[in-house]
Amino acid sequence: MADQRGKAQNRRKIALALQGGGSHGAFTWGVLDRLLQDETIEIIGVTGTSAGAMNAVCLADGLLRGGQEEARQRLRQFWEAIGRMPGIGNTLWPMSGEVQARVRLEQTPAFMVLETMRRNFSPTDFNPMKFNPLRAPLLELIDFDRLRAEKDFKLIVCATNVLTAVRRNFDNKDISVDAVLASACLPDLFPPVEIDGEYYWDGGFAGNPSMGNLLRRLPKHDFLIVRIDPIIRKELPRTARDIHDRVTELSFNTTFFMELIAIAVLQMLVEEGELDRDRFGRFNFHCIEASSHLEKIAPSTKLNNSFAFLDFLFNLGRDTADGWLTRHGADLGQRSTIDLMKLIDRTTELGYKPVPVDA
């Protein structure tokens, strides 16, 4: 990557924070694909949880192998592999991705069978061999030895310790396929992942994603959050499935907002002169999201791995990132486009959209 770094000396440095969200992570794939086409941007670090962790390692692996175009290829190869796997989405193959986005999977026979298994058996019961279909494409596409040897590009994925509830951040030195699978280990679908004698579930319970640990390891840069987990729902959840899904959304969003508010407090102290600006105020903050679209899609579609649906989300992500770059691309390296300090008193308002600097 030495030649890539040489070419990137004058590029605007950004780090990325990638949320989890199952198949909805294909939206993030689209965002990344568009960002990687911008030759004025240099990505210097990434943190991700669950699907965000998988996007993160694909991105990092590609950048280290051959730069931005290689990263685009790695990401596409991973999501195409997801789209080829057997899954609930296979039953929707005649439909376009846009139509599939409107389908409530929980009303399909295949999902009902899965739901019955989830309610009556633990993942250890119905999957005693701990098979995870995501392991094979990750091992095929990602050179984890290369990631562990890297010193400059910063990578973090997080998982939640089942017994202690403590978040573990896996960085370059200890990243592995098990760490990525642990970050995406939903407890009603997969047995806990054992690493170093400890057991882990999805990182979203403790950090969606983990942001502070990446921020403190990087020089002055822009910090761009790609948010996909819906915050606002227009209707009160009434069915058992809807309640379960909403509880999951609330818990995963709570960890995200609590960490973001902690960062906002530091920003406030910088502005008040209580903390050194060069050390604690060296970041510009941004957020790319498509809440108005993703909030209309049923949470059950996070289990839809039909490539038509993934491609629909990919294009939505690309278009969203393209629009964001048109509006805010000139702000990179210059100023934040969301005001984190307003989160301290206006947290609920961020449910609709990120609080703009000039609000």
XYZ file of N, CA and C in Angstrom, residues 228-322:
285
model
N -27.558 2.844 9.930
C -28.600 2.098 9.220
C -29.692 1.576 10.151
N -29.441 1.504 11.450
C -30.437 0.935 12.354
C -31.527 1.972 12.614
N -32.770 1.721 12.209
C -33.827 2.734 12.346
C -34.045 3.152 13.795
N -34.338 4.429 13.972
C -34.639 4.971 15.291
C -36.141 5.205 15.440
N -36.717 5.818 14.419
C -38.130 6.183 14.479
C -38.995 5.088 13.866
N -40.078 4.740 14.533
C -41.138 3.898 13.979
C -42.440 4.663 14.101
N -43.228 4.699 13.055
C -44.439 5.505 13.033
C -45.621 4.811 13.700
N -45.539 3.481 13.872
C -46.659 2.741 14.455
C -46.215 2.018 15.719
N -47.121 1.945 16.679
C -46.840 1.243 17.924
C -46.716 -0.251 17.659
N -45.632 -0.899 18.106
C -45.508 -2.345 17.906
C -46.561 -3.093 18.729
N -47.275 -4.020 18.081
C -48.356 -4.718 18.763
C -48.170 -6.234 18.763
N -47.639 -6.782 17.683
C -47.432 -8.226 17.648
C -46.167 -8.586 18.418
N -46.066 -9.863 18.809
C -44.880 -10.320 19.535
C -43.617 -10.088 18.705
N -43.715 -10.321 17.395
C -42.566 -10.127 16.518
C -42.169 -8.659 16.471
N -43.159 -7.765 16.330
C -42.868 -6.340 16.256
C -42.247 -5.827 17.550
N -42.751 -6.325 18.675
C -42.200 -5.911 19.974
C -40.757 -6.366 20.108
N -40.484 -7.615 19.726
C -39.112 -8.144 19.787
C -38.179 -7.300 18.925
N -38.630 -6.990 17.710
C -37.791 -6.206 16.804
C -37.539 -4.806 17.348
N -38.575 -4.202 17.938
C -38.407 -2.844 18.460
C -37.494 -2.818 19.680
N -37.595 -3.835 20.532
C -36.696 -3.921 21.676
C -35.241 -4.004 21.208
N -35.002 -4.799 20.169
C -33.645 -4.926 19.633
C -33.156 -3.596 19.074
N -34.014 -2.911 18.329
C -33.627 -1.599 17.782
C -33.302 -0.611 18.889
N -34.141 -0.590 19.919
C -33.918 0.344 21.022
C -32.600 0.060 21.737
N -32.334 -1.217 21.999
C -31.105 -1.556 22.731
C -29.869 -1.230 21.905
N -29.896 -1.521 20.601
C -28.738 -1.247 19.758
C -28.542 0.249 19.550
N -29.638 1.005 19.447
C -29.504 2.454 19.281
C -29.072 3.134 20.566
N -29.466 2.578 21.713
C -29.077 3.166 22.992
C -27.565 3.168 23.157
N -26.916 2.052 22.835
C -25.454 2.012 22.954
C -24.800 3.025 22.025
N -25.376 3.192 20.844
C -24.836 4.160 19.885
C -24.940 5.578 20.426
N -26.132 5.957 20.908
C -26.335 7.322 21.370
C -25.565 7.618 22.649
N -25.476 6.658 23.557
C -24.750 6.912 24.793
C -23.279 7.209 24.514
N -22.684 6.484 23.581
C -21.278 6.756 23.260
C -21.142 8.081 22.518
N -22.097 8.374 21.633
C -22.041 9.627 20.897
C -22.198 10.817 21.835
N -23.065 10.680 22.842
C -23.241 11.761 23.818
C -21.964 11.960 24.636
N -21.279 10.860 24.987
C -20.015 10.982 25.720
C -18.989 11.759 24.896
N -18.948 11.480 23.596
C -18.043 12.222 22.715
C -18.466 13.684 22.641
N -19.793 13.921 22.633
C -20.302 15.289 22.591
C -19.893 16.077 23.830
N -19.886 15.426 24.983
C -19.464 16.091 26.222
C -18.011 16.542 26.113
N -17.169 15.684 25.548
C -15.765 16.064 25.344
C -15.666 17.276 24.416
N -16.480 17.274 23.354
C -16.484 18.411 22.442
C -16.896 19.703 23.162
N -17.892 19.591 24.051
C -18.350 20.753 24.803
C -17.236 21.286 25.698
N -16.511 20.382 26.340
C -15.414 20.797 27.216
C -14.281 21.443 26.419
N -14.080 20.981 25.191
C -13.083 21.621 24.325
C -13.504 23.046 24.028
N -14.789 23.226 23.651
C -15.277 24.558 23.313
C -15.240 25.493 24.516
N -15.392 24.951 25.715
C -15.351 25.770 26.929
C -13.938 26.001 27.437
N -12.954 25.450 26.727
C -11.569 25.660 27.096
C -11.066 24.768 28.206
N -11.849 23.765 28.589
C -11.455 22.870 29.670
C -10.530 21.751 29.205
N -10.554 21.451 27.917
C -9.702 20.404 27.363
C -8.904 20.965 26.195
N -7.737 20.398 25.982
C -6.845 20.835 24.917
C -7.458 20.550 23.546
N -7.606 21.571 22.715
C -8.242 21.415 21.420
C -7.436 20.522 20.487
N -6.121 20.653 20.493
C -5.293 19.847 19.601
C -5.417 18.361 19.906
N -5.648 18.038 21.169
C -5.735 16.626 21.550
C -7.156 16.081 21.477
N -8.137 16.856 21.941
C -9.495 16.343 22.055
C -10.469 16.948 21.030
N -10.057 17.957 20.319
C -10.966 18.617 19.387
C -10.489 18.570 17.961
N -9.783 17.535 17.588
C -9.161 17.479 16.275
C -10.027 16.772 15.223
N -11.324 16.605 15.497
C -12.176 15.849 14.590
C -13.329 16.701 14.066
N -13.727 16.418 12.832
C -14.991 16.908 12.277
C -15.936 15.713 12.176
N -17.204 15.933 12.517
C -18.161 14.827 12.563
C -19.214 14.962 11.464
N -19.548 13.797 10.873
C -20.527 13.727 9.801
C -21.348 12.442 9.942
N -22.491 12.414 9.273
C -23.328 11.215 9.313
C -24.030 11.037 7.974
N -23.973 9.827 7.444
C -24.733 9.465 6.247
C -25.788 8.448 6.659
N -27.023 8.697 6.292
C -28.113 7.781 6.629
C -29.222 7.927 5.591
N -30.179 7.017 5.635
C -31.347 7.082 4.755
C -32.568 6.669 5.560
N -32.752 7.326 6.694
C -33.806 6.920 7.621
C -35.181 6.918 6.976
N -35.468 7.910 6.129
C -36.799 7.993 5.533
C -37.120 6.770 4.691
N -36.074 6.082 4.194
C -36.273 4.857 3.420
C -36.220 3.617 4.314
N -35.186 3.521 5.133
C -34.980 2.313 5.921
C -36.044 2.134 6.994
N -36.615 3.234 7.471
C -37.656 3.122 8.494
C -38.951 2.536 7.943
N -39.092 2.509 6.611
C -40.276 1.930 5.987
C -40.111 0.440 5.699
N -38.907 -0.070 5.893
C -38.618 -1.472 5.588
C -38.736 -2.299 6.862
N -39.466 -3.395 6.810
C -39.688 -4.221 7.989
C -38.368 -4.758 8.531
N -38.191 -4.778 9.864
C -36.955 -5.310 10.446
C -36.669 -6.750 10.018
N -37.696 -7.525 9.733
C -37.480 -8.920 9.345
C -36.659 -9.040 8.072
N -36.636 -7.982 7.238
C -35.857 -8.050 6.002
C -34.356 -8.054 6.268
N -33.956 -7.833 7.507
C -32.534 -7.968 7.836
C -32.043 -9.398 7.627
N -32.985 -10.346 7.504
C -32.634 -11.742 7.236
C -32.809 -12.109 5.767
N -33.136 -11.140 4.928
C -33.324 -11.397 3.503
C -31.989 -11.250 2.782
N -31.434 -12.368 2.342
C -30.143 -12.325 1.653
C -30.282 -12.476 0.142
N -31.503 -12.320 -0.385
C -31.684 -12.317 -1.834
C -30.833 -11.217 -2.447
N -30.069 -11.543 -3.501
C -29.172 -10.529 -4.045
C -29.942 -9.374 -4.662
N -31.142 -9.634 -5.171
C -31.937 -8.523 -5.710
C -32.220 -7.489 -4.618
N -32.515 -7.951 -3.411
C -32.759 -7.042 -2.294
C -31.462 -6.363 -1.866
N -30.377 -7.119 -1.786
C -29.087 -6.541 -1.416
C -28.664 -5.471 -2.425
N -28.898 -5.743 -3.696
C -28.532 -4.795 -4.742
C -29.391 -3.530 -4.656
N -30.664 -3.694 -4.289
C -31.534 -2.538 -4.081
C -30.972 -1.644 -2.971
N -30.555 -2.250 -1.859
C -29.981 -1.484 -0.750
C -28.639 -0.871 -1.146
N -27.843 -1.619 -1.905
C -26.560 -1.102 -2.392
C -26.769 0.183 -3.190
N -27.716 0.165 -4.114
C -27.973 1.349 -4.934
C -28.523 2.497 -4.101
N -29.348 2.177 -3.099
C -29.836 3.210 -2.188
C -28.664 3.836 -1.436
N -27.717 3.010 -0.995
C -26.538 3.521 -0.299
C -25.671 4.396 -1.196
N -25.453 3.956 -2.432
C -24.658 4.752 -3.376
C -25.308 6.105 -3.637
N -26.614 6.070 -3.897
C -27.318 7.322 -4.195
C -27.294 8.263 -2.991
N -27.460 7.693 -1.796
C -27.453 8.512 -0.580
C -26.079 9.147 -0.374
N -25.028 8.361 -0.551
C -23.666 8.892 -0.391
C -23.352 9.925 -1.463
N -23.820 9.689 -2.681
C -23.586 10.645 -3.760
C -24.255 11.981 -3.444
